[in-house]
CSV table of C-alpha atoms in Angstrom, one decimal:
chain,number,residue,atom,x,y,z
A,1,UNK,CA,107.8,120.2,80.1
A,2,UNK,CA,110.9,119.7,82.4
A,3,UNK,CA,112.6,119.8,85.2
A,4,UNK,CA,114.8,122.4,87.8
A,5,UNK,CA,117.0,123.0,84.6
A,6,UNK,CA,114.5,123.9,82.4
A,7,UNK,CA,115.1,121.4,79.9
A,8,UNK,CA,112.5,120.3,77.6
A,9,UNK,CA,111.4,117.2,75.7
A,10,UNK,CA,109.9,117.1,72.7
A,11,UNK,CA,108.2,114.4,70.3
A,12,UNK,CA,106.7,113.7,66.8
A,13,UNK,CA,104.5,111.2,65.4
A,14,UNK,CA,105.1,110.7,61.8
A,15,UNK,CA,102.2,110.4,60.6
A,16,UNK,CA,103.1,107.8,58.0
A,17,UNK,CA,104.8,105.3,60.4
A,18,UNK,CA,102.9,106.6,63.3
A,19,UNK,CA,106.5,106.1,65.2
A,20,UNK,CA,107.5,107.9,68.1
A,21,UNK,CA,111.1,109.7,68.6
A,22,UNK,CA,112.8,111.2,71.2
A,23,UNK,CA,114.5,114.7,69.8
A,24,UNK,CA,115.9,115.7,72.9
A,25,UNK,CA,117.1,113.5,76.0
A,26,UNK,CA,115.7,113.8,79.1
A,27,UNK,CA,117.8,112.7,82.3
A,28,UNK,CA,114.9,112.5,85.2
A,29,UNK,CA,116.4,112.2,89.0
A,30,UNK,CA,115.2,109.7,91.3
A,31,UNK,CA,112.1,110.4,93.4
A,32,UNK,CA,110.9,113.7,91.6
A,33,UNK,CA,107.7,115.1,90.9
A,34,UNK,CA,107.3,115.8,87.1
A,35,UNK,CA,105.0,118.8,86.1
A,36,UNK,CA,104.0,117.1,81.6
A,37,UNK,CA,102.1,119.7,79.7
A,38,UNK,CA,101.8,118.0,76.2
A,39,UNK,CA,100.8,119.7,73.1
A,40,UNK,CA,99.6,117.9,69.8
A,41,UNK,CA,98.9,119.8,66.7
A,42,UNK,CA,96.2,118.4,64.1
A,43,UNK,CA,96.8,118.5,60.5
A,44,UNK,CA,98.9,121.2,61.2
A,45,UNK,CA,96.6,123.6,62.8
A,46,UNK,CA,94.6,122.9,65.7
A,47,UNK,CA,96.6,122.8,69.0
A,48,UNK,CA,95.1,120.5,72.1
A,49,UNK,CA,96.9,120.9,75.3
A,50,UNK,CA,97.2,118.4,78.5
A,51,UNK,CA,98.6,119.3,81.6
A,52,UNK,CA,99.6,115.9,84.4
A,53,UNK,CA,102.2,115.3,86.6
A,54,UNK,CA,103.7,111.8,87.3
A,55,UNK,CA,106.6,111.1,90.5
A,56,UNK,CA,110.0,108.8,88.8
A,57,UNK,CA,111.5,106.1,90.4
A,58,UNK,CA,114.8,104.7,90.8
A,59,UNK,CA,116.4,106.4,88.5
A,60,UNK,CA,119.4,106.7,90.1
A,61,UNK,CA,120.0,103.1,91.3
A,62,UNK,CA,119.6,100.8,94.1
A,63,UNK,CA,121.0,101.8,97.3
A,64,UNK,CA,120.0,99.0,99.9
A,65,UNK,CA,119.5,95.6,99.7
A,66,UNK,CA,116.5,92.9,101.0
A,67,UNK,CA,116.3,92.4,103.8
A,68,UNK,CA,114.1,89.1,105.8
A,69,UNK,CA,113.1,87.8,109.5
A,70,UNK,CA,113.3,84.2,107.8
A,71,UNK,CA,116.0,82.3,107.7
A,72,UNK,CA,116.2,79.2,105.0
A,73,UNK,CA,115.0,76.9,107.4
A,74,UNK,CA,111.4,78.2,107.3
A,75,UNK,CA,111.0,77.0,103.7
A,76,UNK,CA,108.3,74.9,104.7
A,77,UNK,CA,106.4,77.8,107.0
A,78,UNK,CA,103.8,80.4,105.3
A,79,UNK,CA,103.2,82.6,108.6
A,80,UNK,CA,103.3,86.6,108.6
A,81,UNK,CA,106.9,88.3,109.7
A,82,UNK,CA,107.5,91.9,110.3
A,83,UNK,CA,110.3,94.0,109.5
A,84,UNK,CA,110.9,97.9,111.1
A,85,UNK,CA,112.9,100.5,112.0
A,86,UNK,CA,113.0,104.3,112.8
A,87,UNK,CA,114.0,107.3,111.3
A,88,UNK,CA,114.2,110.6,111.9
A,89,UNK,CA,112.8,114.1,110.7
A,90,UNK,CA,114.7,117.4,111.6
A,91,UNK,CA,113.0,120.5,109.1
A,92,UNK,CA,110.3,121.0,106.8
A,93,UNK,CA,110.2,118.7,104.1
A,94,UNK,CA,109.5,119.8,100.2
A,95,UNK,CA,108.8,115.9,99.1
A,96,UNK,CA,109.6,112.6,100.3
A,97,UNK,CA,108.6,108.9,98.2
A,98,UNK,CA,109.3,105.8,99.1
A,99,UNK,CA,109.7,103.0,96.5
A,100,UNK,CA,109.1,99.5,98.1
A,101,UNK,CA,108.7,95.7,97.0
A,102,UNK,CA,108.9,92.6,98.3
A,103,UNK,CA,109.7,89.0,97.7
A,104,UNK,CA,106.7,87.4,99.0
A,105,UNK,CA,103.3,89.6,99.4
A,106,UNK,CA,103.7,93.0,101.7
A,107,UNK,CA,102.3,96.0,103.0
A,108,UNK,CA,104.1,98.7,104.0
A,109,UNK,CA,103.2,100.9,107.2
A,110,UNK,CA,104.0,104.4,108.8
A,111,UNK,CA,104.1,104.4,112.9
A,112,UNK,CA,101.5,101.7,112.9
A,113,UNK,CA,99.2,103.1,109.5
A,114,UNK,CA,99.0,101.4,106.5
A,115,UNK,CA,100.7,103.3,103.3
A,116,UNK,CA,100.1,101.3,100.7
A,117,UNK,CA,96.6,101.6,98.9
A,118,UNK,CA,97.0,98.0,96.9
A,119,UNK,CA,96.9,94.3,97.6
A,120,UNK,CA,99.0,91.5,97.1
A,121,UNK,CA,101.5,93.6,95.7
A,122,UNK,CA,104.3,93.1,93.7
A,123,UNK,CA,102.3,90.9,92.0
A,124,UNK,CA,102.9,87.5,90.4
A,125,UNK,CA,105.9,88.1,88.1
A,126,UNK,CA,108.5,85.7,87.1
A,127,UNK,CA,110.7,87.2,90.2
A,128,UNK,CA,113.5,85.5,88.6
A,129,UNK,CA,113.5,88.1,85.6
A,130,UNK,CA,111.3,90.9,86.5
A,131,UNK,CA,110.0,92.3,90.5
A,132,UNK,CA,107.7,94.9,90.0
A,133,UNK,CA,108.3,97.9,92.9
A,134,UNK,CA,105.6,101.0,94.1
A,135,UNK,CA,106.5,104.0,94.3
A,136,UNK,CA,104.5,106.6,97.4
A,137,UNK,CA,104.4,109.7,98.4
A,138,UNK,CA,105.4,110.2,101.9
A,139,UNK,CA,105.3,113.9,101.8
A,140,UNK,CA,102.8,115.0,103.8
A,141,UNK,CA,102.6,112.2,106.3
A,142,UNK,CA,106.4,112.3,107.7
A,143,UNK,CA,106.3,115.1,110.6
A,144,UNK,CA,109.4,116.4,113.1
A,145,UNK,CA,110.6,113.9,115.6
A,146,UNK,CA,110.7,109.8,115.7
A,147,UNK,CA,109.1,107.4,113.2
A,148,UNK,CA,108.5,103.9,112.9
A,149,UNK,CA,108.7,102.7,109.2
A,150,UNK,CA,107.1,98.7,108.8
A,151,UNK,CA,106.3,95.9,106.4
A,152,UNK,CA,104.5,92.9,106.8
A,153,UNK,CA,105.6,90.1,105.0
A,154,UNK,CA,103.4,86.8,103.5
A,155,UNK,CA,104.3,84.0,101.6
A,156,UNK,CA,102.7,85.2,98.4
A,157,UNK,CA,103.8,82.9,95.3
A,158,UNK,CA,107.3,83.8,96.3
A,159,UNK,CA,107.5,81.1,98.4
A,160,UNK,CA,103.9,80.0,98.7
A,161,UNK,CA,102.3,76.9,96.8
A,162,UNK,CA,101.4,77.5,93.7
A,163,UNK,CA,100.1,75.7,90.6
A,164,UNK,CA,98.2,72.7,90.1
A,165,UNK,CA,100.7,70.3,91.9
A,166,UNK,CA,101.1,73.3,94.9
A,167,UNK,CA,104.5,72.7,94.8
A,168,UNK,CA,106.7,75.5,97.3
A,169,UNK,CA,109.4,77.6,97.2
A,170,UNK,CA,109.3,77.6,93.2
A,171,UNK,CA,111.4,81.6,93.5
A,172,UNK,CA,112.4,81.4,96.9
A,173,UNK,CA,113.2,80.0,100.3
A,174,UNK,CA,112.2,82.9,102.4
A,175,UNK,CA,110.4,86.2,102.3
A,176,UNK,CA,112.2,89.3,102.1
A,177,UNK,CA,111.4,93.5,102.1
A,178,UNK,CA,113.5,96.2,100.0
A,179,UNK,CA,112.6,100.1,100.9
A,180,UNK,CA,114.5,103.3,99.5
A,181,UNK,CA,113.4,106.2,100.8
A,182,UNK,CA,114.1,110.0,99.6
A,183,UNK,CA,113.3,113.3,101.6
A,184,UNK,CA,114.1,116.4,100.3
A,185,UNK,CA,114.6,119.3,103.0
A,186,UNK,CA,113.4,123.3,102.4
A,187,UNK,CA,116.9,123.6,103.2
A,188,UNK,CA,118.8,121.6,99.9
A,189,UNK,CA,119.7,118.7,102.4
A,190,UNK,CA,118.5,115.3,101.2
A,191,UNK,CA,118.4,112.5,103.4
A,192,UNK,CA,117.9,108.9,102.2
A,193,UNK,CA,116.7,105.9,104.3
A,194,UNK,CA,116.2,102.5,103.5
A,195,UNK,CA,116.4,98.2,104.5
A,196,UNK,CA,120.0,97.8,106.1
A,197,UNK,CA,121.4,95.7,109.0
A,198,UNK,CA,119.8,98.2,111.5
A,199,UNK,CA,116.5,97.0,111.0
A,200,UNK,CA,114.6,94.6,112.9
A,201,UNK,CA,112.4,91.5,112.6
A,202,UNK,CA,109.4,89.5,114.0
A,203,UNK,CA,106.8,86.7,114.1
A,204,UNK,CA,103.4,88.4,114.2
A,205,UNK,CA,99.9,86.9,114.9
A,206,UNK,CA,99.3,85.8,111.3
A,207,UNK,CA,100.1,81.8,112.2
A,208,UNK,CA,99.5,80.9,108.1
A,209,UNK,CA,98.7,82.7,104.9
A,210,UNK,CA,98.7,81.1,101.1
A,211,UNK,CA,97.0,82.3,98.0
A,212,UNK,CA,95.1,79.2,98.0
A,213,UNK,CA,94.1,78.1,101.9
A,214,UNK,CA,93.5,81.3,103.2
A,215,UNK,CA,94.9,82.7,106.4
A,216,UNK,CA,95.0,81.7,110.3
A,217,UNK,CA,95.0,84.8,112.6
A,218,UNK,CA,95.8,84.5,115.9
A,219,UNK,CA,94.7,88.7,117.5
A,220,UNK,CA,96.4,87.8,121.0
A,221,UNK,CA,99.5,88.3,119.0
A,222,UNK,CA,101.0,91.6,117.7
A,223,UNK,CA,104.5,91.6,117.9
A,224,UNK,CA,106.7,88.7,119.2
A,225,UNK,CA,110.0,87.1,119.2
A,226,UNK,CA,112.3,90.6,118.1
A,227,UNK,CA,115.4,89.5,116.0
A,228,UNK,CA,118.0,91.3,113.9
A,229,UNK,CA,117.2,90.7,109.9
A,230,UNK,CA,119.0,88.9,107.7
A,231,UNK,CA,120.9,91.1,105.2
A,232,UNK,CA,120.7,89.6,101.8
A,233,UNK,CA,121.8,91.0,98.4
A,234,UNK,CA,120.6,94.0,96.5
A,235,UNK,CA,117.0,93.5,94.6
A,236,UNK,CA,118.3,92.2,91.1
A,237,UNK,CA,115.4,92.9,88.3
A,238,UNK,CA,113.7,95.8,89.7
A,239,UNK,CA,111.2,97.3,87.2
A,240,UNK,CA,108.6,99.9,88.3
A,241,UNK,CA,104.8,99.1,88.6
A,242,UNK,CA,103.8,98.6,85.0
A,243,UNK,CA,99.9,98.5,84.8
A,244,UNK,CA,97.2,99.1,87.4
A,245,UNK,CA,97.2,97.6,91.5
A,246,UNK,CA,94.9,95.6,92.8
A,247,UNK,CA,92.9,97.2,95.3
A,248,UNK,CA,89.5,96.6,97.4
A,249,UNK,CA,86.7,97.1,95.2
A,250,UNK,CA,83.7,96.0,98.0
A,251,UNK,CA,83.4,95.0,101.4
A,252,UNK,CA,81.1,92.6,102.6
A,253,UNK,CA,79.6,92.7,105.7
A,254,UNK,CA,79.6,89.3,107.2
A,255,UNK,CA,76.4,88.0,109.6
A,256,UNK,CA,77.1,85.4,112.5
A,257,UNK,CA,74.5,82.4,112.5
A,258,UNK,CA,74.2,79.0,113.8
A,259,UNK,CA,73.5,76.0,112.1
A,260,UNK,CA,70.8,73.6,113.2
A,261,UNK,CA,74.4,71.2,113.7
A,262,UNK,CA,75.2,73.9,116.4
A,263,UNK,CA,78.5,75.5,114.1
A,264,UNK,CA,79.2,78.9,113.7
A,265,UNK,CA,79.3,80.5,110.4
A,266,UNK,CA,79.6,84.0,109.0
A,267,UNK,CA,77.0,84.3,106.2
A,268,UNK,CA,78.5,86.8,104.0
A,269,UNK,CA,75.1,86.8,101.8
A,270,UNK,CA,76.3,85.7,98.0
């Protein structure tokens, strides 16, 4: 169906070659809702009609580049960073999506709550080639005033070990966070926001994380050693999500018990 302009896109299966052509072009805007009502006539008769909506992504290009609170020198490290800054909201907003990614393993948080609905996102691509980004709607959590936008960062299989012969840093020396945000105003302004120099980093209380060995968490520590980010280049390789997250499927409950040795375990019952 289409867009503010009213155009519309239309397709045909030949039912010979069963392939699939695009009779008109469609130019789609970055960080749009699309309304898709699709129509399919069967052997030239029957009509079935689906209505669904989907939200684009970068369409327009990248704007901002990666930024990281690691510096080269932490190659060997695999604790949590933190990167954040504020923005500001001044009028009543019709949409507002964020696309985010990150080299290393994130999520992404508003004034202190968690966005993102997945884990260990992007993903294990080949980062040299392809970085898989997400895409959220921000539109009815951004209020007037101040907000705090935040990313915590993990090794991942960035920079992580990995493989049978855990080698490190096979992509990477360092982690790093890209954000582009879009808000559209009731008043036609739009307002972007995204990773620059004027955001900040940090150490956080996550001491070490891998894929492999698990995490060390110390709670005493939130936020701690405050830094300006390194700016690096623009994400190269972008491609949207392609396929489904992962996300938390069950929660054990874990039980505390002693062994006859006198150690404390959590018996999580499997």
């Amino acid at each position: 169906q289409t867009i503010d302009d009213g155009t519309e896109a239309n397709w045909k299966i030949q039912e010979d070659t069963w392939r699939q052509s695009a009779e008109a072009s469609l130019s789609l805007p970055a960080h749009r809702r699309v309304d898709v009502k699709v129509r399919v006539q069967l052997n030239g008769t029957e009509w079935i009609e689906e209505s669904t909506s989907f939200v684009t992504g970068l369409t327009e290009g990248i704007r901002y580049p990666l930024i990281s609170a690691e510096t080269e020198e932490d190659a060997p490290f695999s604790r949590g960073t933190e990167v954040f800054s504020r923005l500001t909201i001044d009028g009543k907003i019709l949409e507002a999506y964020l696309s985010c990614t990150a080299q290393g393993l994130y999520h992404v948080y508003l004034d202190g709550k968690r966005l993102d609905p997945f884990e260990m996102a992007p993903g294990w691509t080949d980062y040299n080639r392809e970085l898989l980004y997400q895409t959220l709607d921000l539109t009815d959590k951004l209020t007037n005033g101040d907000h705090e936008l935040s990313a915590l960062l993990g090794a991942g299989w960035y920079k992580g070990e990995i493989g049978f012969l855990h080698n490190r840093n096979q992509y990477g020396k360092r982690t790093a966070f890209f954000a582009q945000m879009t808000i559209r105003y009731a008043d036609g302004r739009v307002q972007t926001f995204g990773t620059d120099e004027t955001w900040q980093g940090a150490d956080t209380g996550i001491l070490f994380s891998e894929i492999y060995d698990g995490e060390t968490v110390d709670g005493r520590i939130q936020r701690t050693g405050i830094r300006k980010v390194q700016v690096l280049e623009k994400p190269a390789c972008l491609v949207s999500q392609e396929g489904g997250y992962n996300r938390v499927d069950k929660v054990f409950h874990g039980k505390k018990i002693t062994t006859p040795k006198g150690e404390t375990v959590l018996d999580f019952g499997q």
